[in-house]
Coordinates of C-alpha atoms in Angstrom, one line a residue:
M15 CA 0.0 0.0 0.0
T16 CA 1.3 3.4 -0.9
H17 CA 0.0 6.9 -0.1
V18 CA 2.1 8.4 -2.9
F19 CA -0.1 9.5 -5.8
H20 CA 2.2 8.1 -8.5
R21 CA 2.0 9.1 -12.2
Q22 CA 0.6 5.7 -13.1
P23 CA -1.1 4.5 -9.9
K24 CA -1.8 1.0 -11.2
Q25 CA 1.9 0.4 -11.9
K26 CA 4.2 -1.0 -9.2
L27 CA 7.6 0.7 -9.3
P28 CA 10.9 -0.5 -7.9
V29 CA 12.3 1.6 -5.1
A30 CA 15.5 3.4 -6.1
V31 CA 18.0 3.4 -3.2
G32 CA 21.2 4.6 -4.7
G33 CA 23.2 5.9 -7.6
K34 CA 26.8 6.2 -8.6
G35 CA 28.2 7.5 -11.9
I36 CA 25.9 6.5 -14.8
E37 CA 24.1 3.8 -12.8
L38 CA 21.1 3.6 -10.5
F39 CA 20.3 0.8 -8.0
D40 CA 17.0 -0.5 -6.7
Q41 CA 16.2 -2.1 -3.3
D42 CA 16.8 -5.6 -4.7
G43 CA 20.3 -4.7 -5.7
K44 CA 19.6 -4.5 -9.5
S45 CA 21.6 -1.9 -11.4
Y46 CA 20.5 0.2 -14.3
I47 CA 22.5 2.2 -16.8
D48 CA 20.8 5.6 -16.8
A49 CA 21.0 6.1 -20.5
S50 CA 18.3 8.8 -20.6
G51 CA 19.4 10.8 -17.5
G52 CA 15.8 10.4 -16.2
A53 CA 14.3 12.9 -18.7
A54 CA 17.7 14.3 -19.9
V55 CA 18.4 15.6 -16.5
S56 CA 21.3 13.8 -14.8
C57 CA 24.0 15.1 -17.0
L58 CA 26.7 14.4 -14.4
G59 CA 25.4 11.1 -13.4
H60 CA 24.7 10.3 -9.8
G61 CA 26.6 10.9 -6.6
H62 CA 29.0 13.5 -7.9
P63 CA 31.1 14.5 -4.9
V64 CA 31.8 18.1 -6.0
V65 CA 28.1 18.9 -6.3
I66 CA 27.1 17.1 -3.1
D67 CA 29.8 19.0 -1.2
A68 CA 28.5 22.3 -2.7
I69 CA 25.0 21.5 -1.5
K70 CA 26.2 20.6 2.0
R71 CA 28.2 23.8 2.3
Q72 CA 25.3 26.0 1.1
V73 CA 22.8 24.3 3.5
E74 CA 25.1 24.8 6.4
S75 CA 25.3 28.6 5.7
L76 CA 21.9 29.5 4.2
A77 CA 19.4 27.1 2.7
Y78 CA 16.8 29.5 1.6
A79 CA 15.9 33.2 1.6
H80 CA 12.8 34.6 -0.1
T81 CA 13.6 36.7 -3.1
S82 CA 11.2 39.5 -2.2
F83 CA 13.5 40.2 0.8
F84 CA 17.0 39.2 -0.2
T85 CA 19.3 38.2 -3.0
T86 CA 22.1 35.7 -2.3
E87 CA 25.8 35.6 -3.3
V88 CA 25.4 32.2 -5.0
A89 CA 22.4 33.3 -7.1
E90 CA 24.3 36.4 -8.2
T91 CA 27.4 34.3 -9.1
L92 CA 25.4 31.7 -11.0
A93 CA 23.6 34.4 -13.0
D94 CA 26.9 36.1 -13.8
K95 CA 28.2 32.7 -15.1
L96 CA 25.1 32.0 -17.2
A97 CA 25.1 35.6 -18.7
Q98 CA 28.8 35.3 -19.6
S99 CA 28.2 32.0 -21.3
A100 CA 25.0 32.8 -23.1
P101 CA 25.1 34.1 -26.7
G102 CA 24.5 37.7 -27.6
D103 CA 23.1 40.0 -24.9
L104 CA 21.1 37.4 -23.0
N105 CA 22.4 39.1 -19.9
H106 CA 19.5 38.8 -17.4
V107 CA 18.6 35.6 -15.6
Y108 CA 15.2 34.9 -13.9
F109 CA 15.5 31.7 -11.8
V110 CA 12.7 29.3 -11.3
S111 CA 12.3 25.7 -10.1
G112 CA 11.9 23.8 -13.4
G113 CA 11.2 23.8 -17.1
S114 CA 7.5 24.4 -17.1
E115 CA 8.0 27.4 -14.8
A116 CA 10.7 28.7 -17.1
V117 CA 8.4 28.6 -20.1
E118 CA 5.6 30.2 -18.1
A119 CA 7.9 33.0 -17.1
A120 CA 9.0 33.5 -20.7
L121 CA 5.5 33.7 -22.0
K122 CA 4.4 36.2 -19.3
L123 CA 7.6 38.3 -19.7
A124 CA 7.0 38.5 -23.5
R125 CA 3.5 39.7 -22.9
Q126 CA 4.4 42.2 -20.3
Y127 CA 7.2 43.5 -22.5
F128 CA 4.7 44.5 -25.2
V129 CA 2.4 46.0 -22.6
E130 CA 5.3 48.1 -21.2
I131 CA 6.3 49.4 -24.6
G132 CA 2.8 50.4 -25.6
Q133 CA 1.9 47.4 -27.9
P134 CA -0.8 45.7 -25.8
S135 CA -2.5 44.2 -29.0
R136 CA 0.3 41.7 -29.2
R137 CA -1.3 38.7 -27.6
H138 CA -0.9 35.7 -29.9
F139 CA 1.8 33.0 -29.5
I140 CA 2.8 30.7 -32.4
A141 CA 4.6 27.4 -31.8
R142 CA 5.0 24.1 -33.7
R143 CA 3.2 20.9 -33.9
Q144 CA 4.8 18.0 -32.1
S145 CA 6.5 20.3 -29.6
Y146 CA 6.5 20.1 -25.9
H147 CA 7.0 23.1 -23.6
G148 CA 5.8 21.9 -20.2
N149 CA 2.7 20.8 -18.3
T150 CA 1.5 23.9 -16.6
L151 CA -1.5 25.4 -18.4
G152 CA 0.3 28.2 -20.2
A153 CA 3.1 26.0 -21.3
L154 CA 0.7 23.2 -22.3
A155 CA -1.3 25.7 -24.4
I156 CA 1.7 26.7 -26.4
G157 CA 2.9 23.1 -26.8
G158 CA 2.0 21.0 -29.8
N159 CA 1.8 17.6 -28.0
A160 CA -1.7 16.6 -29.0
W161 CA -2.0 13.7 -26.5
R162 CA -1.0 15.8 -23.5
R163 CA -3.2 18.7 -24.5
E164 CA -6.4 16.9 -25.4
P165 CA -8.0 16.4 -21.9
F166 CA -7.4 20.0 -20.9
L167 CA -8.3 21.8 -24.1
P168 CA -11.2 23.7 -22.5
L169 CA -8.8 25.2 -20.0
L170 CA -6.1 26.3 -22.5
V171 CA -5.7 29.7 -24.0
P172 CA -5.8 29.7 -27.8
A173 CA -2.4 29.1 -29.5
H174 CA -1.4 28.7 -33.1
H175 CA 0.8 25.9 -34.5
V176 CA 2.9 25.6 -37.6
S177 CA 4.9 22.7 -39.0
P178 CA 7.8 21.3 -37.1
C179 CA 11.3 21.0 -38.7
Y180 CA 10.9 17.2 -39.2
P181 CA 13.0 16.3 -42.3
Y182 CA 12.6 12.5 -41.9
R183 CA 8.9 12.8 -42.5
E184 CA 8.0 16.2 -43.9
R185 CA 10.8 17.3 -46.3
R186 CA 9.5 16.9 -49.8
E187 CA 11.2 14.7 -52.4
G188 CA 14.0 16.6 -54.1
E189 CA 13.9 19.4 -51.5
N190 CA 17.3 20.4 -50.1
D191 CA 17.9 21.8 -46.6
M192 CA 17.8 25.4 -47.8
Q193 CA 14.5 25.0 -49.7
Y194 CA 12.9 23.1 -46.8
A195 CA 14.0 25.7 -44.2
Q196 CA 12.7 28.5 -46.4
R197 CA 9.3 26.7 -46.9
L198 CA 8.9 26.5 -43.1
A199 CA 9.9 30.1 -42.6
D200 CA 7.4 31.1 -45.3
E201 CA 4.7 29.2 -43.4
L202 CA 5.5 31.1 -40.2
E203 CA 5.4 34.4 -42.1
A204 CA 2.0 33.5 -43.6
T205 CA 0.7 32.7 -40.1
I206 CA 1.9 36.0 -38.7
L207 CA 0.2 37.8 -41.6
E208 CA -3.0 35.9 -41.2
L209 CA -3.2 36.7 -37.5
G210 CA -2.1 40.3 -38.1
P211 CA 1.6 41.2 -37.4
D212 CA 0.7 43.7 -34.7
T213 CA -1.1 41.0 -32.7
V214 CA 1.7 38.4 -32.6
A215 CA 3.9 38.4 -29.5
A216 CA 6.3 35.6 -30.0
F217 CA 7.2 32.4 -31.8
V218 CA 8.2 29.6 -29.5
A219 CA 10.3 26.6 -30.5
E220 CA 12.6 23.9 -29.0
T221 CA 16.0 24.4 -30.4
V222 CA 16.2 20.6 -30.7
V223 CA 12.8 18.9 -30.2
G224 CA 12.9 16.6 -27.2
A225 CA 10.4 14.1 -25.8
T226 CA 7.5 14.6 -28.2
A227 CA 9.3 13.8 -31.5
G228 CA 12.7 12.5 -30.4
A229 CA 15.8 14.7 -30.9
L230 CA 14.7 16.6 -34.0
A231 CA 17.5 19.1 -34.8
P232 CA 17.0 22.1 -37.1
V233 CA 18.2 21.7 -40.7
G234 CA 20.6 24.1 -42.4
D235 CA 19.9 27.7 -41.6
Y236 CA 16.3 27.1 -40.5
L237 CA 16.6 29.0 -37.2
K238 CA 18.3 32.0 -38.9
R239 CA 15.4 32.2 -41.4
I240 CA 13.0 32.0 -38.5
R241 CA 14.9 34.7 -36.7
A242 CA 14.7 36.9 -39.8
V243 CA 10.9 36.5 -40.1
C244 CA 10.4 37.3 -36.4
D245 CA 12.6 40.5 -36.8
K246 CA 10.7 41.6 -39.9
Y247 CA 7.4 41.8 -37.9
G248 CA 8.7 42.7 -34.4
V249 CA 7.9 39.2 -33.1
L250 CA 10.0 37.9 -30.2
L251 CA 11.8 34.6 -30.6
I252 CA 11.6 32.3 -27.6
L253 CA 13.8 29.2 -27.7
D254 CA 13.0 26.4 -25.3
E255 CA 16.2 24.6 -24.3
V256 CA 14.8 23.0 -21.2
M257 CA 15.9 19.6 -22.5
S258 CA 18.4 20.4 -25.2
G259 CA 20.4 23.1 -23.4
M260 CA 23.2 23.3 -20.8
G261 CA 25.6 21.1 -22.8
R262 CA 23.3 18.3 -23.9
T263 CA 24.1 18.9 -27.6
G264 CA 27.8 19.6 -27.0
Y265 CA 27.2 23.4 -26.7
L266 CA 26.2 25.0 -23.4
F267 CA 23.3 26.7 -25.3
A268 CA 22.2 24.6 -28.2
C269 CA 21.4 27.6 -30.4
E270 CA 25.1 28.5 -30.4
E271 CA 25.6 25.8 -33.0
D272 CA 23.0 27.6 -35.3
G273 CA 24.4 31.0 -34.8
V274 CA 21.1 32.4 -33.6
V275 CA 20.4 34.6 -30.5
P276 CA 16.8 34.5 -29.3
D277 CA 15.1 37.2 -27.3
L278 CA 14.3 34.8 -24.5
I279 CA 15.7 31.3 -23.8
T280 CA 14.5 28.8 -21.2
I281 CA 16.8 26.3 -19.5
A282 CA 16.3 23.7 -16.7
K283 CA 17.1 19.9 -16.5
G284 CA 20.8 19.9 -17.1
L285 CA 21.2 23.2 -15.3
G286 CA 21.1 21.5 -11.9
A287 CA 21.7 17.9 -13.2
G288 CA 18.9 16.6 -10.9
Y289 CA 20.8 17.5 -7.7
Q290 CA 18.3 20.3 -7.0
P291 CA 15.2 21.5 -8.9
I292 CA 16.1 24.6 -10.8
G293 CA 15.4 26.3 -14.1
A294 CA 15.8 29.8 -15.6
T295 CA 14.6 32.2 -18.2
L296 CA 17.2 34.5 -19.8
C297 CA 16.2 37.6 -21.6
T298 CA 18.0 40.3 -23.7
D299 CA 18.9 43.8 -22.5
R300 CA 16.1 45.2 -24.6
I301 CA 13.4 43.3 -22.7
Y302 CA 14.9 43.8 -19.3
D303 CA 15.4 47.5 -19.9
A304 CA 11.8 47.9 -21.0
I305 CA 10.6 46.5 -17.7
V306 CA 13.1 48.6 -15.6
A307 CA 12.2 51.8 -17.5
G308 CA 8.4 51.0 -17.3
S309 CA 6.7 49.6 -14.3
G310 CA 10.0 48.4 -12.7
F311 CA 8.3 45.1 -11.7
F312 CA 7.9 41.8 -13.4
Q313 CA 4.4 40.7 -12.4
H314 CA 5.3 37.1 -11.8
G315 CA 6.9 34.9 -9.1
H316 CA 7.0 31.7 -7.1
T317 CA 8.0 30.9 -3.6
Y318 CA 11.2 29.0 -4.5
I319 CA 12.6 31.1 -7.3
G320 CA 16.3 31.8 -6.8
H321 CA 16.5 29.1 -4.2
A322 CA 20.0 29.3 -2.6
T323 CA 20.7 25.6 -2.3
A324 CA 19.5 25.0 -5.8
C325 CA 21.7 27.7 -7.2
A326 CA 24.7 26.3 -5.3
A327 CA 24.1 22.9 -6.8
S328 CA 23.7 24.4 -10.3
L329 CA 26.8 26.5 -10.0
A330 CA 28.8 23.4 -9.0
V331 CA 27.4 21.5 -12.0
Q332 CA 28.3 24.2 -14.4
R333 CA 31.9 24.5 -13.0
V334 CA 32.4 20.7 -13.3
I335 CA 31.2 20.8 -17.0
Q336 CA 33.7 23.5 -17.7
E337 CA 36.7 22.3 -15.7
D338 CA 36.4 18.7 -16.8
N339 CA 36.0 19.8 -20.5
L340 CA 32.8 17.7 -20.7
L341 CA 31.3 19.5 -23.8
A342 CA 34.1 18.0 -25.9
N343 CA 33.2 14.6 -24.5
V344 CA 29.5 15.1 -25.3
L345 CA 30.4 15.8 -28.9
A346 CA 32.7 12.8 -29.2
R347 CA 30.5 10.3 -27.3
G348 CA 27.5 11.6 -29.2
E349 CA 29.1 10.8 -32.5
Q350 CA 30.0 7.3 -31.1
L351 CA 26.5 6.7 -29.9
R352 CA 24.7 7.6 -33.2
A353 CA 27.2 5.8 -35.3
G354 CA 27.1 2.7 -33.1
L355 CA 23.3 2.6 -33.1
R356 CA 23.2 2.9 -36.8
A357 CA 25.7 0.1 -37.2
A358 CA 24.1 -2.2 -34.6
L359 CA 20.6 -1.8 -36.0
A360 CA 21.5 -1.4 -39.7
D361 CA 19.8 -4.6 -40.7
H362 CA 16.7 -4.0 -38.5
P363 CA 13.6 -3.4 -40.7
N364 CA 11.8 -1.4 -38.0
V365 CA 14.5 1.1 -37.3
G366 CA 13.7 4.1 -39.5
D367 CA 15.9 6.9 -38.3
V368 CA 18.7 7.6 -35.8
R369 CA 19.2 11.3 -35.3
G370 CA 20.2 14.1 -32.8
R371 CA 23.0 16.2 -31.7
G372 CA 25.6 15.5 -29.0
L373 CA 24.3 13.1 -26.3
F374 CA 20.7 13.9 -27.4
V375 CA 19.8 11.0 -29.6
G376 CA 16.4 9.8 -31.0
V377 CA 15.6 6.5 -32.7
E378 CA 12.3 6.4 -34.6
F379 CA 10.6 3.0 -35.3
V380 CA 8.6 2.2 -38.4
A381 CA 6.6 -0.8 -39.8
D382 CA 8.3 -0.3 -43.1
R383 CA 11.6 1.5 -43.8
N384 CA 10.7 2.3 -47.4
T385 CA 7.3 3.7 -46.9
K386 CA 8.0 5.0 -43.3
E387 CA 4.6 3.6 -42.3
T388 CA 4.2 3.7 -38.6
L389 CA 3.8 0.7 -36.3
D390 CA 0.3 0.0 -35.1
P391 CA -0.3 2.3 -32.1
A392 CA -2.2 -0.5 -30.4
Q393 CA 1.0 -2.5 -30.1
K394 CA 2.4 0.3 -27.7
T395 CA 5.9 -0.5 -29.0
H396 CA 7.4 2.4 -27.1
A397 CA 6.0 1.2 -23.7
R398 CA 7.1 -2.4 -24.4
L399 CA 10.6 -1.1 -25.3
K400 CA 10.9 0.9 -22.1
A401 CA 9.9 -2.1 -20.0
T402 CA 12.2 -4.5 -21.8
A403 CA 15.2 -2.2 -21.7
K404 CA 14.6 -1.8 -18.0
Q405 CA 14.6 -5.5 -17.5
N406 CA 17.9 -5.5 -19.4
G407 CA 19.3 -2.9 -17.0
L408 CA 19.0 0.1 -19.3
L409 CA 16.9 3.2 -18.7
V410 CA 15.7 4.9 -21.9
Y411 CA 12.9 7.5 -22.6
P412 CA 10.5 6.2 -25.3
M413 CA 7.3 7.8 -26.3
G414 CA 4.4 7.2 -28.7
G415 CA 2.5 9.6 -31.0
T416 CA 5.8 10.8 -32.6
V417 CA 4.1 11.7 -35.9
D418 CA 0.8 13.3 -34.9
G419 CA 0.1 12.6 -31.3
V420 CA -1.3 9.1 -32.1
R421 CA 0.9 7.4 -34.6
G422 CA 4.6 6.7 -34.3
D423 CA 7.1 5.4 -31.8
H424 CA 10.6 6.6 -30.8
A425 CA 13.1 6.3 -28.0
L426 CA 15.2 9.1 -26.6
L427 CA 18.6 8.5 -25.3
A428 CA 20.4 11.2 -23.2
P429 CA 23.1 9.6 -21.2
P430 CA 25.4 11.5 -18.8
F431 CA 28.1 13.7 -20.1
I432 CA 30.7 11.7 -18.1
C433 CA 30.2 8.6 -20.2
T434 CA 33.3 6.8 -21.4
P435 CA 33.6 5.0 -24.8
A436 CA 33.1 1.7 -23.0
D437 CA 29.9 3.1 -21.4
I438 CA 28.5 4.1 -24.8
D439 CA 29.3 0.6 -26.2
Q440 CA 27.4 -1.0 -23.3
I441 CA 24.4 1.3 -23.9
I442 CA 24.4 0.4 -27.6
D443 CA 24.6 -3.3 -26.9
R444 CA 21.8 -3.2 -24.3
F445 CA 19.6 -1.0 -26.5
A446 CA 20.0 -3.1 -29.6
Q447 CA 19.3 -6.2 -27.6
S448 CA 16.1 -4.7 -26.2
V449 CA 14.9 -3.6 -29.7
R450 CA 15.4 -7.1 -31.1
E451 CA 13.5 -8.6 -28.2
V452 CA 10.5 -6.2 -28.7
L453 CA 10.7 -6.2 -32.5
P454 CA 12.1 -9.6 -33.5
V455 CA 13.7 -9.9 -36.9
A456 CA 12.2 -12.7 -38.9

């Protein structure tokens, strides 16, 4: 009998009792390679002594102080470090407790910015199909995850969705990267014009799409073309890097690889590596200055924003990533992981695509490689793969509804940045074994 209201109350879960490096351990002594970092969270693995020590020292001096009364040295230092690392003039950091909160803050800040500068008609937000921006009502409204949205549609504010950058399925025959990117930018522009340019506040996109569609990276200069459309009509660009940011793609901010600076960017997950709950919204000087010169008050806030202990953990995580040169390891191990998966599953008829950036890798499954027909949703392939991999001592993050919220299956792999070549080989072996058990080759 449990009094915990679990996500799936009918499911009996093992009890996690420990973790070390890239492994977790349950109460029966079984070990699991954490090849998804939970939900792309545990980028330094488990039990990292530097982070644990930083948390202990912070708790001993000051665990928490409400941000309406005080700032803290550790919050100021972490904000300085993030501002110095962020591209462009994303110099202002608003701390929250997680990814959904970061997106909520970005949406409200975008809206308040336009109110402050005398453009209150800007109220519409445009995002993409098959995106995910969080589970609070505002973030859920913006997101394009049909399955998550459906039960709550009557509660959601209206949002507008354009096509994702999904070359495996949506690039036309004979269309190159440049042509495909331009077609998507044209679609965004047409949507802005249809709504009325002076009514659109922001376009919201995951730099690399995470859980909903499985590590979809932008093609070519897609984001630069999107940036140009936003600039043309005075629309803010909000990039959601809750899952793909903080080194997951081999860059501290994933958009660095694309040479694009958004107006607002959201981060979480890898920011604190799971050692403490923390997220953040960063904004440019222009947005910050408009608030300061106007009302002087961001009309938003939560009890635990800027939590001192969470900031201390995050600061330690970011220092370890830098001092141990882990971004270079992410790039190298990511190449190894994608190449190894392609080789190990090259002859498997149900493996359609292996994609991603850095240690952010998606594997999409199909019924037929040539037609890209999806597997029967009733088979719940993603759920069976998760369970089978877990039995084999491997934690991965599969999901269904990859294509349209109903059809399609994929698995997301996001192992810790500390993985060795031998660790990656073991992940590949266990994953390929699990795939073959769930989808046997005749």
